[in-house]
Each structure stands twice: as C-alpha cells, then as structure tokens.
Short mmCIF file of C-alpha atoms and ligand atoms in Angstrom, two decimals:
data_model
loop_
_atom_site.label_atom_id
_atom_site.label_comp_id
_atom_site.label_asym_id
_atom_site.label_seq_id
_atom_site.Cartn_x
_atom_site.Cartn_y
_atom_site.Cartn_z
CA MET L 1 13.63 -6.35 -33.29
CA LYS L 2 15.68 -9.47 -33.92
CA LEU L 3 17.93 -10.25 -30.99
CA CYS L 4 20.47 -12.93 -30.17
CA MET L 5 21.59 -13.62 -26.61
CA ILE L 6 24.93 -15.46 -26.49
CA GLY L 7 25.08 -17.34 -23.18
CA THR L 8 21.81 -18.58 -21.74
CA GLY L 9 22.63 -18.31 -18.04
CA TYR L 10 21.03 -16.12 -15.35
CA VAL L 11 21.51 -12.94 -17.39
CA GLY L 12 21.13 -14.22 -20.97
CA LEU L 13 18.06 -16.33 -20.28
CA VAL L 14 16.24 -13.77 -18.14
CA SER L 15 16.93 -10.82 -20.41
CA GLY L 16 16.24 -12.88 -23.54
CA VAL L 17 12.89 -14.05 -22.21
CA CYS L 18 11.95 -10.56 -21.05
CA PHE L 19 12.92 -9.01 -24.40
CA SER L 20 10.77 -11.59 -26.19
CA ASP L 21 7.91 -10.81 -23.83
CA LEU L 22 8.21 -7.18 -24.95
CA GLY L 23 7.51 -8.33 -28.51
CA ASN L 24 10.98 -8.92 -29.93
CA GLU L 25 12.16 -12.06 -31.74
CA VAL L 26 14.88 -13.58 -29.57
CA ILE L 27 17.27 -16.49 -30.09
CA CYS L 28 19.03 -17.63 -26.90
CA VAL L 29 22.24 -19.46 -27.78
CA ASP L 30 24.37 -21.59 -25.53
CA ARG L 31 27.28 -23.93 -26.11
CA ASP L 32 25.83 -26.25 -23.48
CA GLN L 33 23.82 -28.66 -25.60
CA LYS L 34 22.01 -30.26 -22.67
CA LYS L 35 20.85 -26.87 -21.43
CA VAL L 36 19.46 -25.96 -24.85
CA GLU L 37 17.74 -29.35 -25.29
CA ASN L 38 16.14 -28.99 -21.86
CA LEU L 39 14.98 -25.45 -22.55
CA LYS L 40 13.29 -26.64 -25.73
CA LYS L 41 11.42 -29.16 -23.56
CA GLY L 42 10.44 -26.46 -21.09
CA ILE L 43 12.99 -27.52 -18.44
CA ILE L 44 14.48 -24.36 -16.95
CA PRO L 45 18.14 -24.68 -15.85
CA ILE L 46 17.95 -22.18 -12.98
CA TYR L 47 15.62 -21.32 -10.13
CA GLU L 48 14.19 -17.86 -10.76
CA PRO L 49 10.67 -16.97 -9.60
CA GLY L 50 8.26 -16.54 -12.52
CA LEU L 51 10.77 -17.53 -15.19
CA ASP L 52 9.26 -20.87 -16.27
CA GLU L 53 5.84 -19.41 -17.12
CA LEU L 54 7.43 -16.59 -19.10
CA VAL L 55 9.70 -18.98 -21.04
CA LEU L 56 6.77 -21.27 -21.85
CA LYS L 57 4.54 -18.40 -22.96
CA ASN L 58 7.08 -16.86 -25.32
CA TYR L 59 8.45 -20.18 -26.60
CA LYS L 60 4.91 -21.25 -27.51
CA ASN L 61 4.17 -18.03 -29.36
CA ASN L 62 7.44 -18.50 -31.31
CA ARG L 63 9.05 -15.24 -30.24
CA LEU L 64 11.66 -17.11 -28.20
CA LYS L 65 13.98 -19.75 -29.66
CA PHE L 66 16.88 -21.78 -28.27
CA SER L 67 19.90 -22.88 -30.25
CA THR L 68 23.48 -24.12 -30.06
CA ASN L 69 24.26 -22.75 -33.50
CA LEU L 70 26.03 -19.46 -32.88
CA LYS L 71 26.78 -18.54 -36.49
CA GLU L 72 23.24 -19.11 -37.71
CA SER L 73 21.73 -17.27 -34.73
CA ILE L 74 24.02 -14.26 -35.26
CA SER L 75 23.26 -14.05 -38.96
CA LYS L 76 19.51 -14.07 -38.27
CA SER L 77 19.75 -11.22 -35.71
CA ASP L 78 20.39 -7.47 -35.77
CA ILE L 79 21.43 -7.00 -32.15
CA ILE L 80 23.81 -9.46 -30.47
CA PHE L 81 24.04 -9.51 -26.68
CA ILE L 82 27.12 -11.16 -25.18
CA CYS L 83 26.01 -12.66 -21.85
CA VAL L 84 28.73 -15.24 -21.14
CA GLY L 85 30.50 -15.63 -17.80
CA THR L 86 33.39 -13.45 -16.63
CA PRO L 87 34.62 -15.37 -13.57
CA THR L 88 37.83 -14.64 -11.67
CA LYS L 89 40.93 -15.98 -13.40
CA LYS L 90 42.60 -18.93 -11.66
CA ASN L 91 45.32 -17.83 -9.20
CA SER L 92 44.58 -14.16 -9.91
CA ILE L 93 42.12 -11.42 -8.99
CA SER L 94 41.53 -10.33 -12.61
CA ALA L 95 38.44 -11.23 -14.62
CA ASP L 96 38.85 -14.18 -16.98
CA LEU L 97 37.73 -12.76 -20.32
CA SER L 98 38.40 -15.86 -22.41
CA GLN L 99 34.67 -16.61 -22.91
CA ILE L 100 34.10 -13.02 -24.10
CA TYR L 101 37.01 -13.02 -26.53
CA ASN L 102 36.13 -16.46 -27.92
CA VAL L 103 32.65 -15.17 -28.68
CA ALA L 104 34.10 -11.98 -30.24
CA LYS L 105 36.24 -14.12 -32.58
CA GLU L 106 33.20 -16.14 -33.64
CA ILE L 107 31.14 -12.99 -34.22
CA GLY L 108 33.93 -11.55 -36.37
CA GLY L 109 33.80 -14.54 -38.66
CA THR L 110 30.05 -14.29 -39.13
CA ILE L 111 29.03 -10.70 -39.82
CA SER L 112 27.99 -9.72 -43.35
CA LYS L 113 25.54 -6.90 -42.62
CA PHE L 114 25.38 -4.22 -39.88
CA LYS L 115 25.04 -5.58 -36.31
CA ILE L 116 25.12 -3.99 -32.90
CA ILE L 117 27.30 -6.10 -30.58
CA ILE L 118 26.48 -5.51 -26.93
CA THR L 119 28.34 -6.64 -23.83
CA LYS L 120 25.79 -7.36 -21.15
CA SER L 121 28.34 -9.43 -19.27
CA THR L 122 30.22 -7.49 -16.61
CA VAL L 123 33.55 -6.66 -18.23
CA PRO L 124 36.50 -4.52 -17.12
CA VAL L 125 36.84 -1.06 -18.58
CA THR L 126 38.47 -1.17 -22.07
CA THR L 127 37.14 -4.68 -22.86
CA GLY L 128 34.82 -3.12 -25.47
CA ASP L 129 37.90 -1.64 -27.19
CA GLU L 130 39.45 -5.11 -27.30
CA ILE L 131 36.26 -6.72 -28.66
CA GLU L 132 36.18 -4.08 -31.40
CA LYS L 133 39.81 -4.86 -32.28
CA ILE L 134 39.15 -8.61 -32.46
CA ILE L 135 36.07 -8.27 -34.66
CA SER L 136 37.68 -5.66 -36.95
CA LYS L 137 40.43 -8.15 -37.80
CA LYS L 138 37.81 -10.05 -39.79
CA VAL L 139 35.27 -7.43 -40.87
CA SER L 140 35.07 -3.72 -41.70
CA LYS L 141 34.28 -1.38 -38.76
CA LYS L 142 31.38 -0.01 -40.81
CA LEU L 143 29.54 -3.31 -40.36
CA PHE L 144 29.35 -3.31 -36.58
CA SER L 145 29.22 -1.21 -33.46
CA VAL L 146 30.37 -2.47 -30.05
CA VAL L 147 28.24 -1.12 -27.19
CA SER L 148 28.34 -1.64 -23.44
CA ASN L 149 24.96 -2.25 -21.79
CA PRO L 150 25.68 -3.61 -18.29
CA GLU L 151 22.99 -5.62 -16.57
CA PHE L 152 21.93 -4.75 -13.02
CA LEU L 153 19.34 -7.47 -12.31
CA ARG L 154 19.47 -9.40 -9.05
CA GLU L 155 18.94 -13.15 -8.93
CA GLY L 156 15.66 -13.91 -7.21
CA GLU L 157 14.17 -10.62 -8.43
CA ALA L 158 15.51 -10.87 -11.96
CA ILE L 159 12.28 -10.51 -13.95
CA ARG L 160 11.07 -7.56 -11.93
CA ASP L 161 14.53 -5.95 -12.03
CA PHE L 162 14.74 -6.39 -15.80
CA THR L 163 11.25 -5.08 -16.42
CA TYR L 164 11.39 -2.15 -13.98
CA PRO L 165 15.07 -1.18 -13.84
CA ASP L 166 16.17 2.02 -12.07
CA ARG L 167 18.27 2.81 -15.13
CA VAL L 168 19.33 1.54 -18.54
CA VAL L 169 22.95 2.39 -19.25
CA ILE L 170 24.07 2.45 -22.88
CA GLY L 171 27.76 3.02 -23.45
CA THR L 172 28.38 4.18 -27.01
CA ASN L 173 29.34 7.26 -28.98
CA ASP L 174 27.59 5.88 -32.07
CA LYS L 175 24.36 7.85 -32.58
CA LYS L 176 22.74 5.22 -34.80
CA SER L 177 23.23 2.42 -32.22
CA ASN L 178 22.07 4.70 -29.42
CA LYS L 179 18.84 5.48 -31.29
CA ILE L 180 18.13 1.80 -32.00
CA LEU L 181 18.79 0.80 -28.39
CA LYS L 182 16.72 3.62 -26.95
CA ASN L 183 13.90 2.30 -29.11
CA LEU L 184 14.50 -1.30 -27.93
CA TYR L 185 14.30 -0.16 -24.30
CA SER L 186 11.43 2.29 -24.84
CA PRO L 187 8.82 0.02 -23.13
CA LEU L 188 10.95 0.12 -19.96
CA ILE L 189 11.70 3.83 -20.26
CA SER L 190 7.99 4.56 -20.54
CA LYS L 191 7.50 2.69 -17.23
CA GLY L 192 9.97 4.98 -15.48
CA ALA L 193 13.47 3.61 -16.17
CA LYS L 194 16.06 6.37 -16.59
CA TYR L 195 18.02 6.10 -19.84
CA LEU L 196 21.67 7.05 -19.61
CA ASN L 197 23.91 7.27 -22.66
CA THR L 198 27.62 7.42 -21.77
CA SER L 199 30.91 6.53 -23.36
CA ARG L 200 31.52 2.80 -23.65
CA ARG L 201 34.26 2.85 -21.03
CA ALA L 202 32.08 4.79 -18.57
CA ALA L 203 29.28 2.23 -18.92
CA GLU L 204 31.72 -0.59 -18.23
CA LEU L 205 32.97 1.18 -15.12
CA ILE L 206 29.48 2.14 -13.86
CA LYS L 207 28.69 -1.56 -13.41
CA TYR L 208 31.84 -2.33 -11.38
CA ALA L 209 31.58 0.87 -9.37
CA SER L 210 27.95 0.08 -8.48
CA ASN L 211 28.72 -3.47 -7.36
CA ALA L 212 31.77 -2.37 -5.40
CA PHE L 213 29.71 0.31 -3.66
CA LEU L 214 26.94 -2.14 -2.71
CA ALA L 215 29.54 -4.62 -1.43
CA THR L 216 31.02 -1.78 0.63
CA LYS L 217 27.62 -1.00 2.17
CA ILE L 218 27.15 -4.63 3.21
CA THR L 219 30.65 -4.89 4.60
CA PHE L 220 30.29 -1.59 6.45
CA ILE L 221 27.19 -2.74 8.31
CA ASN L 222 28.70 -6.19 8.94
CA GLU L 223 31.68 -4.59 10.67
CA LEU L 224 29.42 -2.33 12.72
CA ALA L 225 27.48 -5.45 13.75
CA ASN L 226 30.72 -6.80 15.25
CA LEU L 227 30.93 -3.68 17.40
CA CYS L 228 27.24 -3.86 18.38
CA GLU L 229 27.76 -7.39 19.70
CA LYS L 230 30.25 -6.01 22.26
CA ILE L 231 28.24 -3.00 23.45
CA ASP L 232 24.71 -4.34 23.86
CA VAL L 233 23.30 -2.42 20.90
CA ASN L 234 21.03 -3.97 18.28
CA ILE L 235 22.44 -3.52 14.75
CA GLU L 236 18.88 -3.49 13.38
CA ASP L 237 18.34 -0.14 15.15
CA ILE L 238 21.51 1.20 13.55
CA SER L 239 20.47 0.00 10.07
CA ILE L 240 17.06 1.61 10.40
CA GLY L 241 18.45 4.80 11.95
CA MET L 242 21.04 5.18 9.19
CA GLY L 243 18.78 4.03 6.36
CA LEU L 244 16.14 6.64 7.12
CA ASP L 245 18.66 9.24 5.96
CA LYS L 246 17.83 9.52 2.25
CA ARG L 247 21.47 10.20 1.44
CA ILE L 248 22.29 6.73 2.80
CA GLY L 249 19.19 4.59 2.16
CA GLY L 250 18.31 1.38 3.96
CA ARG L 251 18.91 -1.14 1.17
CA PHE L 252 22.03 -3.34 1.36
CA LEU L 253 22.42 -2.15 4.92
CA ARG L 254 21.36 -5.37 6.66
CA ALA L 255 24.04 -7.21 8.62
CA GLY L 256 24.52 -10.89 7.87
CA PRO L 257 27.02 -13.44 6.58
CA ALA L 258 29.78 -12.59 4.11
CA TYR L 259 28.43 -11.37 0.79
CA GLY L 260 28.67 -14.04 -1.90
CA GLY L 261 27.13 -14.88 -5.24
CA SER L 262 28.35 -14.71 -8.78
CA CYS L 263 28.96 -10.95 -8.83
CA PHE L 264 30.19 -9.06 -5.75
CA PRO L 265 33.20 -11.26 -4.88
CA LYS L 266 34.52 -11.45 -8.45
CA ASP L 267 33.64 -7.86 -9.40
CA THR L 268 35.25 -6.25 -6.35
CA LYS L 269 38.44 -8.16 -7.14
CA ALA L 270 38.32 -7.37 -10.85
CA ILE L 271 37.91 -3.61 -10.35
CA THR L 272 40.93 -3.47 -8.03
CA ALA L 273 42.91 -5.52 -10.58
CA THR L 274 41.98 -3.05 -13.33
CA ALA L 275 42.95 -0.10 -11.14
CA ASP L 276 46.26 -1.79 -10.24
CA ASN L 277 47.03 -2.03 -13.96
CA PHE L 278 46.69 1.75 -14.13
CA LYS L 279 48.75 2.11 -10.90
CA ILE L 280 45.71 3.32 -8.95
CA ASP L 281 45.19 1.90 -5.48
CA LEU L 282 41.47 1.34 -4.75
CA SER L 283 42.26 0.89 -1.07
CA ILE L 284 38.64 1.10 0.17
CA ILE L 285 37.51 -1.75 -2.09
CA LYS L 286 40.61 -3.77 -1.19
CA SER L 287 39.78 -3.50 2.49
CA VAL L 288 36.15 -4.46 1.76
CA ILE L 289 37.40 -7.64 0.05
CA LYS L 290 39.65 -8.44 3.01
CA SER L 291 36.94 -7.78 5.57
CA ASN L 292 34.46 -9.94 3.67
CA GLU L 293 36.98 -12.76 3.36
CA ASN L 294 37.42 -12.69 7.15
CA ARG L 295 33.69 -12.65 7.83
CA SER L 296 33.05 -16.39 7.59
CA SER L 297 35.88 -17.25 10.01
CA LEU L 298 34.52 -14.62 12.39
CA LEU L 299 31.04 -16.17 12.27
CA LEU L 300 32.54 -19.65 12.66
CA LYS L 301 34.30 -18.45 15.84
CA ARG L 302 30.90 -17.38 17.12
CA VAL L 303 29.43 -20.79 16.22
CA THR L 304 32.26 -22.49 18.12
CA ASN L 305 31.63 -20.24 21.13
CA LEU L 306 27.89 -20.94 21.06
CA LEU L 307 28.72 -24.65 21.21
CA LYS L 308 31.15 -23.99 24.09
CA ASN L 309 34.06 -25.19 21.95
CA LYS L 310 32.54 -28.66 21.62
CA VAL L 311 31.79 -28.94 17.93
CA LYS L 312 32.61 -32.65 17.61
CA ASN L 313 29.48 -34.79 17.03
CA LYS L 314 27.21 -31.75 17.36
CA LYS L 315 24.23 -31.84 15.04
CA ILE L 316 24.18 -28.57 13.14
CA CYS L 317 21.37 -27.72 10.76
CA PHE L 318 21.72 -25.11 8.02
CA LEU L 319 18.51 -23.55 6.77
CA GLY L 320 19.44 -22.31 3.31
CA VAL L 321 22.84 -22.82 1.73
CA THR L 322 22.76 -20.66 -1.40
CA PHE L 323 24.35 -17.22 -1.21
CA LYS L 324 20.97 -15.60 -0.63
CA ALA L 325 17.25 -16.42 -0.72
CA ASN L 326 15.18 -16.95 -3.89
CA THR L 327 18.05 -18.33 -5.96
CA ASP L 328 19.67 -21.73 -6.45
CA ASP L 329 23.06 -20.11 -7.07
CA MET L 330 25.83 -21.56 -4.89
CA ARG L 331 28.62 -19.47 -6.40
CA ASP L 332 30.74 -18.02 -3.56
CA SER L 333 28.10 -18.83 -0.93
CA SER L 334 29.60 -18.49 2.55
CA CYS L 335 28.35 -22.05 3.25
CA LEU L 336 31.03 -23.35 0.91
CA SER L 337 33.64 -22.48 3.53
CA MET L 338 31.53 -22.76 6.70
CA ILE L 339 30.15 -26.28 6.18
CA PRO L 340 33.50 -27.95 5.30
CA PHE L 341 35.12 -26.20 8.30
CA LEU L 342 32.49 -27.53 10.71
CA VAL L 343 32.69 -31.01 9.16
CA LYS L 344 36.44 -30.96 9.75
CA GLN L 345 35.77 -30.13 13.41
CA GLY L 346 33.62 -33.29 13.64
CA ALA L 347 30.15 -31.72 13.36
CA LYS L 348 27.29 -33.56 11.71
CA ILE L 349 25.63 -31.24 9.23
CA ASN L 350 22.09 -31.51 8.01
CA TYR L 351 20.75 -28.90 5.65
CA TYR L 352 17.58 -27.90 3.90
CA ASP L 353 17.35 -25.55 0.96
CA PRO L 354 14.12 -24.80 -0.91
CA THR L 355 16.04 -25.18 -4.20
CA GLY L 356 17.08 -28.73 -3.36
CA GLU L 357 20.19 -30.77 -2.70
CA LYS L 358 23.54 -29.32 -3.75
CA ASP L 359 26.33 -31.21 -5.53
CA ASN L 360 28.87 -29.15 -3.59
CA PHE L 361 28.31 -31.21 -0.42
CA ARG L 362 27.84 -34.71 -1.84
CA LYS L 363 31.50 -35.59 -1.21
CA PHE L 364 31.15 -35.05 2.58
CA LYS L 365 30.14 -38.11 4.58
CA ASN L 366 28.78 -36.07 7.44
CA VAL L 367 26.62 -33.71 5.41
CA THR L 368 23.06 -34.76 4.66
CA PHE L 369 20.21 -33.06 2.89
CA SER L 370 16.68 -33.06 4.29
CA LYS L 371 13.67 -32.71 2.05
CA ASN L 372 11.79 -30.43 4.41
CA ILE L 373 12.33 -28.02 7.28
CA SER L 374 10.85 -30.31 9.95
CA ASN L 375 13.21 -33.19 9.16
CA ALA L 376 16.16 -30.84 8.90
CA ILE L 377 15.75 -29.24 12.32
CA LYS L 378 14.17 -31.94 14.46
CA ASP L 379 17.38 -33.44 15.99
CA SER L 380 19.54 -30.33 15.92
CA ASP L 381 21.79 -29.00 18.65
CA LEU L 382 22.26 -25.82 16.66
CA ILE L 383 20.13 -24.36 13.88
CA ILE L 384 21.82 -21.83 11.63
CA ILE L 385 19.47 -19.67 9.57
CA HIS L 386 21.75 -18.87 6.67
CA THR L 387 19.35 -17.39 4.09
CA GLU L 388 16.21 -15.34 4.31
CA TRP L 389 13.56 -17.46 2.54
CA ASN L 390 9.98 -16.72 3.56
CA ASP L 391 9.69 -20.45 4.41
CA PHE L 392 12.07 -19.87 7.34
CA LYS L 393 10.24 -16.89 8.83
CA SER L 394 7.53 -18.58 10.87
CA ILE L 395 8.86 -21.91 12.09
CA ASN L 396 7.43 -23.28 15.34
CA PHE L 397 10.81 -24.33 16.72
CA LYS L 398 9.44 -25.39 20.13
CA LYS L 399 7.12 -27.86 18.45
CA GLU L 400 9.44 -29.08 15.71
CA VAL L 401 12.77 -29.59 17.50
CA LYS L 402 12.92 -32.73 19.66
CA ASN L 403 16.20 -31.85 21.37
CA LYS L 404 14.95 -29.32 23.91
CA LYS L 405 18.42 -27.79 24.43
CA PHE L 406 18.66 -26.53 20.87
CA ILE L 407 20.21 -23.18 20.01
CA ILE L 408 19.38 -20.92 17.07
CA PHE L 409 21.95 -18.74 15.33
CA ASP L 410 20.00 -16.46 13.01
CA MET L 411 22.51 -15.02 10.53
CA ARG L 412 19.77 -12.96 8.82
CA ASN L 413 18.07 -11.48 11.89
CA ILE L 414 14.63 -12.64 10.76
CA TYR L 415 13.24 -13.38 14.23
CA SER L 416 12.65 -10.99 17.09
CA PRO L 417 15.14 -11.55 19.93
CA ILE L 418 12.47 -10.31 22.38
CA LYS L 419 9.89 -12.85 21.23
CA MET L 420 12.48 -15.62 21.29
CA LYS L 421 13.34 -14.67 24.87
CA GLU L 422 9.65 -14.80 25.81
CA LEU L 423 9.49 -18.28 24.24
CA LYS L 424 12.59 -19.24 26.28
CA ILE L 425 14.47 -20.19 23.12
CA LYS L 426 18.26 -19.81 23.14
CA TYR L 427 18.44 -17.43 20.23
CA PHE L 428 21.43 -15.54 18.86
CA SER L 429 21.52 -13.18 15.94
CA ILE L 430 23.95 -10.89 14.16
CA GLY L 431 24.98 -7.64 15.80
CA ASN L 432 22.96 -8.14 18.92
N1 NAD E 501 24.05 -13.62 -12.28
C1 NAD E 501 23.74 -12.36 -12.04
O1 NAD E 501 22.95 -12.05 -11.15
C2 NAD E 501 24.33 -11.25 -12.86
C3 NAD E 501 23.79 -9.96 -12.78
C4 NAD E 501 24.33 -8.94 -13.56
C5 NAD E 501 25.42 -9.20 -14.39
N2 NAD E 501 25.95 -10.47 -14.45
C6 NAD E 501 27.07 -10.71 -15.35
O2 NAD E 501 26.57 -11.35 -16.53
C7 NAD E 501 27.52 -12.30 -17.03
C8 NAD E 501 26.87 -13.67 -17.11
O3 NAD E 501 26.54 -14.09 -15.81
P1 NAD E 501 25.57 -15.34 -15.53
O4 NAD E 501 25.38 -15.42 -14.07
O5 NAD E 501 24.40 -15.23 -16.42
O6 NAD E 501 26.52 -16.52 -16.05
P2 NAD E 501 26.14 -18.06 -16.26
O7 NAD E 501 27.38 -18.81 -15.94
O8 NAD E 501 24.87 -18.38 -15.55
O9 NAD E 501 25.84 -18.16 -17.83
C9 NAD E 501 26.80 -18.02 -18.82
C10 NAD E 501 26.40 -18.93 -19.98
O10 NAD E 501 27.23 -18.66 -21.09
C11 NAD E 501 27.43 -19.87 -21.80
N3 NAD E 501 28.58 -19.72 -22.72
C12 NAD E 501 29.88 -19.52 -22.42
N4 NAD E 501 30.60 -19.43 -23.57
C13 NAD E 501 29.74 -19.54 -24.60
C14 NAD E 501 29.87 -19.52 -26.01
N5 NAD E 501 31.06 -19.37 -26.60
N6 NAD E 501 28.76 -19.66 -26.76
C15 NAD E 501 27.54 -19.82 -26.20
N7 NAD E 501 27.35 -19.86 -24.86
C16 NAD E 501 28.43 -19.71 -24.07
C17 NAD E 501 27.63 -20.88 -20.71
O11 NAD E 501 27.42 -22.20 -21.14
C18 NAD E 501 26.57 -20.41 -19.68
O12 NAD E 501 25.35 -21.10 -19.88
C19 NAD E 501 28.71 -12.22 -16.09
O13 NAD E 501 29.64 -11.33 -16.62
C20 NAD E 501 28.12 -11.65 -14.81
O14 NAD E 501 29.05 -10.96 -14.05
C21 NAD E 501 25.41 -11.49 -13.72
#
C-alpha cells in the first residue's frame, strides 16, 4: 500500500519505517528540513535501538522515502497518517492541537481521489470529528474517511512494540476503511496482535484511558514506596507480591522517580481537561497528576537528608538524565527539575548519559557532562542512579570512586541492598 506519514518524529519515523519493512511504499514527511536532509543521508534524529539499520535497509530498497513536500506526498499516497505532536498548551492543561489542525487544512486542499486520513497522534476525543469538518470545507466527504488509530509503542522498545503490538485499535464506522486497514495490519495480526474496531471516539479515548491507567499504576506504587520507607519494608517485595496476581500484573509497578516523557504527563492532563469540558471530574487522574508533580520534591528532600542538609559544594553525579532508559528523550524528565534545584543549592553536578550531552543543561555553570561512567562517578560525594540502562547495572563502585565516603541513591532499585551492605557501600534505594 502507499502510505504517507506526516511528522517524522518518534511515532512517525518508527511506524513509517516498520510499515515499509512490511512491504509498503512509505513517504515520511516533516516540515523540519534539516531532519529530512539528515534522514536522506542516513543520519537518524532520535536514539531508538535498531532503528538506523531498518531505515537504511528500507531506504536503500526504495520502499522508504523522506520529503518536506506535504502536498506531493499526500497526492502520491492512499493512506495518510497524522503523526505530529500534541503537546500541552501553554498556561493550560489541554492538548495543543494546532499542529493537527494545520495538517488537516493542508490535507483538505490536496485531496482529489479517495484517501484514508488516520490520526496516529494522541488526540482528545472528538478531534476526529473536527478534522473531518476542516477537511470537508474543501472537499466532498465521499473523497475521504477520518479514522483514529492510536499508537501504543514505547520509546526504547518502539520497533518491537510496533511489530508485536498487544492490539491494533481502529476507530471508524466506515466498513471500506476498516477492511483496508485490517489488510494493512494483517502481518501483525497474523503474529498475534488483537484487532479491535471501535467507533472513532472510542479509539481516541482508549489511548488516553490506557496512558492514564499506566500513570496511575506507577504513581500508586511510588506512594506505597513512601510508606515502605517508614516501616522497614522493601517495596520490591510488594511489587512482586502484587504483580503475581494476574488481575494486577507486575508491569508498570516498579517504584522510582516521577513518571516523565512525552506522553504520560501531557496525556493525563489532557484527559482531565477533556472531562472538565463535559463537566466530569476525573478525580483519580487529577490526584495522580498532583502526586507525580510532588514526587521530585519528595526525592529531593531525601537527597538533602542523605547529604545531612549540606548540599553546597557537594559533588553529585547523575547516571542517566533522560526520562527513562533506552531513549534520548528529555521531555518532562524529572532531572529537568531536580538538577536545577540542586545547582541552586550550590551542588556541583556531573552527569553521564549513554545518549550523550543534553542541551537542557548547557546554561548551568555547575553542570558538566562526562563521556563515560568512570569519569562521571570518580570524584562524587553522591551518585544518583536516575535511569535503568544496562550500562549502570554492574559498576564496580569501590574500584571506580576515589572519594571513599561516597553515597549511592539508586532511584531505580537496580542493585541489591543486601549485597551493597556486604560491600560496605552506603547505599539507599526507593521504598526501602
Ligand atoms: N513518543 C512516543 O513514545 C509516543 C507514543 C505513542 C503516541 N505518541 C503520540 O504521537 C504524537 C507524536 O509524538 P512524537 O513523540 O512522535 O512527536 P515528535 O515531536 O517526536 O514528532 C513530531 C514531528 O512532527 C513534525 N511536524 C509538526 N507539524 C508538521 C507539519 N505541519 N508537517 C510536517 N511535519 C510536521 C515535527 O517537525 C516533528 O518532527 C503525539 O501525539 C504523541 O502523544 C507518542
């Protein structure tokens, strides 16, 4: 099939490449000229395991193309996926849909034969109705069908998640579009993905409801970890004990820093904003948002306590600064509030991240980037393990850290407190 992905970010690029790998002809469009030029040269704009090889393979065999020309790309394709950003609006909790509506206007001015227009971006319920209205101002409704097909991939696991999804959700009442899309996804369905056809509005809401539920799970276990710290119970035992119950499940039940990233923070806010518009109070999700927003200050209090209230001039090393491992995405990472706070208190921050130096911290005089773990940790008073990269799981701290009074604060619980005790390392973790 001939597909066009509008927006070549985490979702558009990954799904475009994977669709081309399944044998489709795909044009990935972006308004960012530099990004498109780089992609044509084989330079991948994001860190995503396995992505570069897959891009190269499909670009070489001509199934995958990159372009900045939206009109031409749309006219050459039968199925158009909208994959642009839907960030939180400034000074609001609602989703900013300007990128979506701009694209819808452009699509409207381009269509001359039947196209399926799909929102893969996460959009509030009823956005599909609005897209349909915008496009139908310029072209007859017979020439297009607007479908919701939310994307559930996780950064860091994106290719695997796309190729082996738990489910494919297609929100449309149009039988013809449903048949075409079921066919498009048939290679994934034959590998075990469940195919669910719902109304367009239901598909839009399934995405938000899923993200809000996962954010709730994380926040739930994070709050229980706070209790465990007071009662000499290890939160890891609680996570395992709860997770073994199949009704609950162990995934997203690991205590750690505040959830971040490009989805949970904005999507939890956007779903409550939508509900507010309909005078429905999603009080559980609202309290999840509040609890998560408090989480970083709570962890910072713990950091201050570990340093006996003497943060000034302390050398603090962060291992990992992105919002989670296996991604370079800094959006809403808890480090974005924690590091500036500690700098303000006079700490000297050194950090290492496997995905490299981050622009976010360049403006701080007392924040430096180290090119490897050894350099990052060697002079530290406190080492904060902020993300769960495999690279951080077997560090010989005793050998690597020169300052023998160093402390470790493991925010991902990747080391065994018992082993650390045996090694006589001052080790602190979450919920323990
Ligand atoms: N990142 C994830 O893990 C993830 C997972 C599932 C769903 N989503 C959702 O998918 C959507 C996209 O997220 P993302 O992380 O890929 O965003 P992103 O910011 O990485 O990419 C969006 C891209 O769209 C481009 N763009 C914007 N307007 C355009 C236009 N008019 N024409 C062409 N290109 C345009 C931007 O230049 C950018 O490259 C969001 O709604 C997000 O919530 C994201």
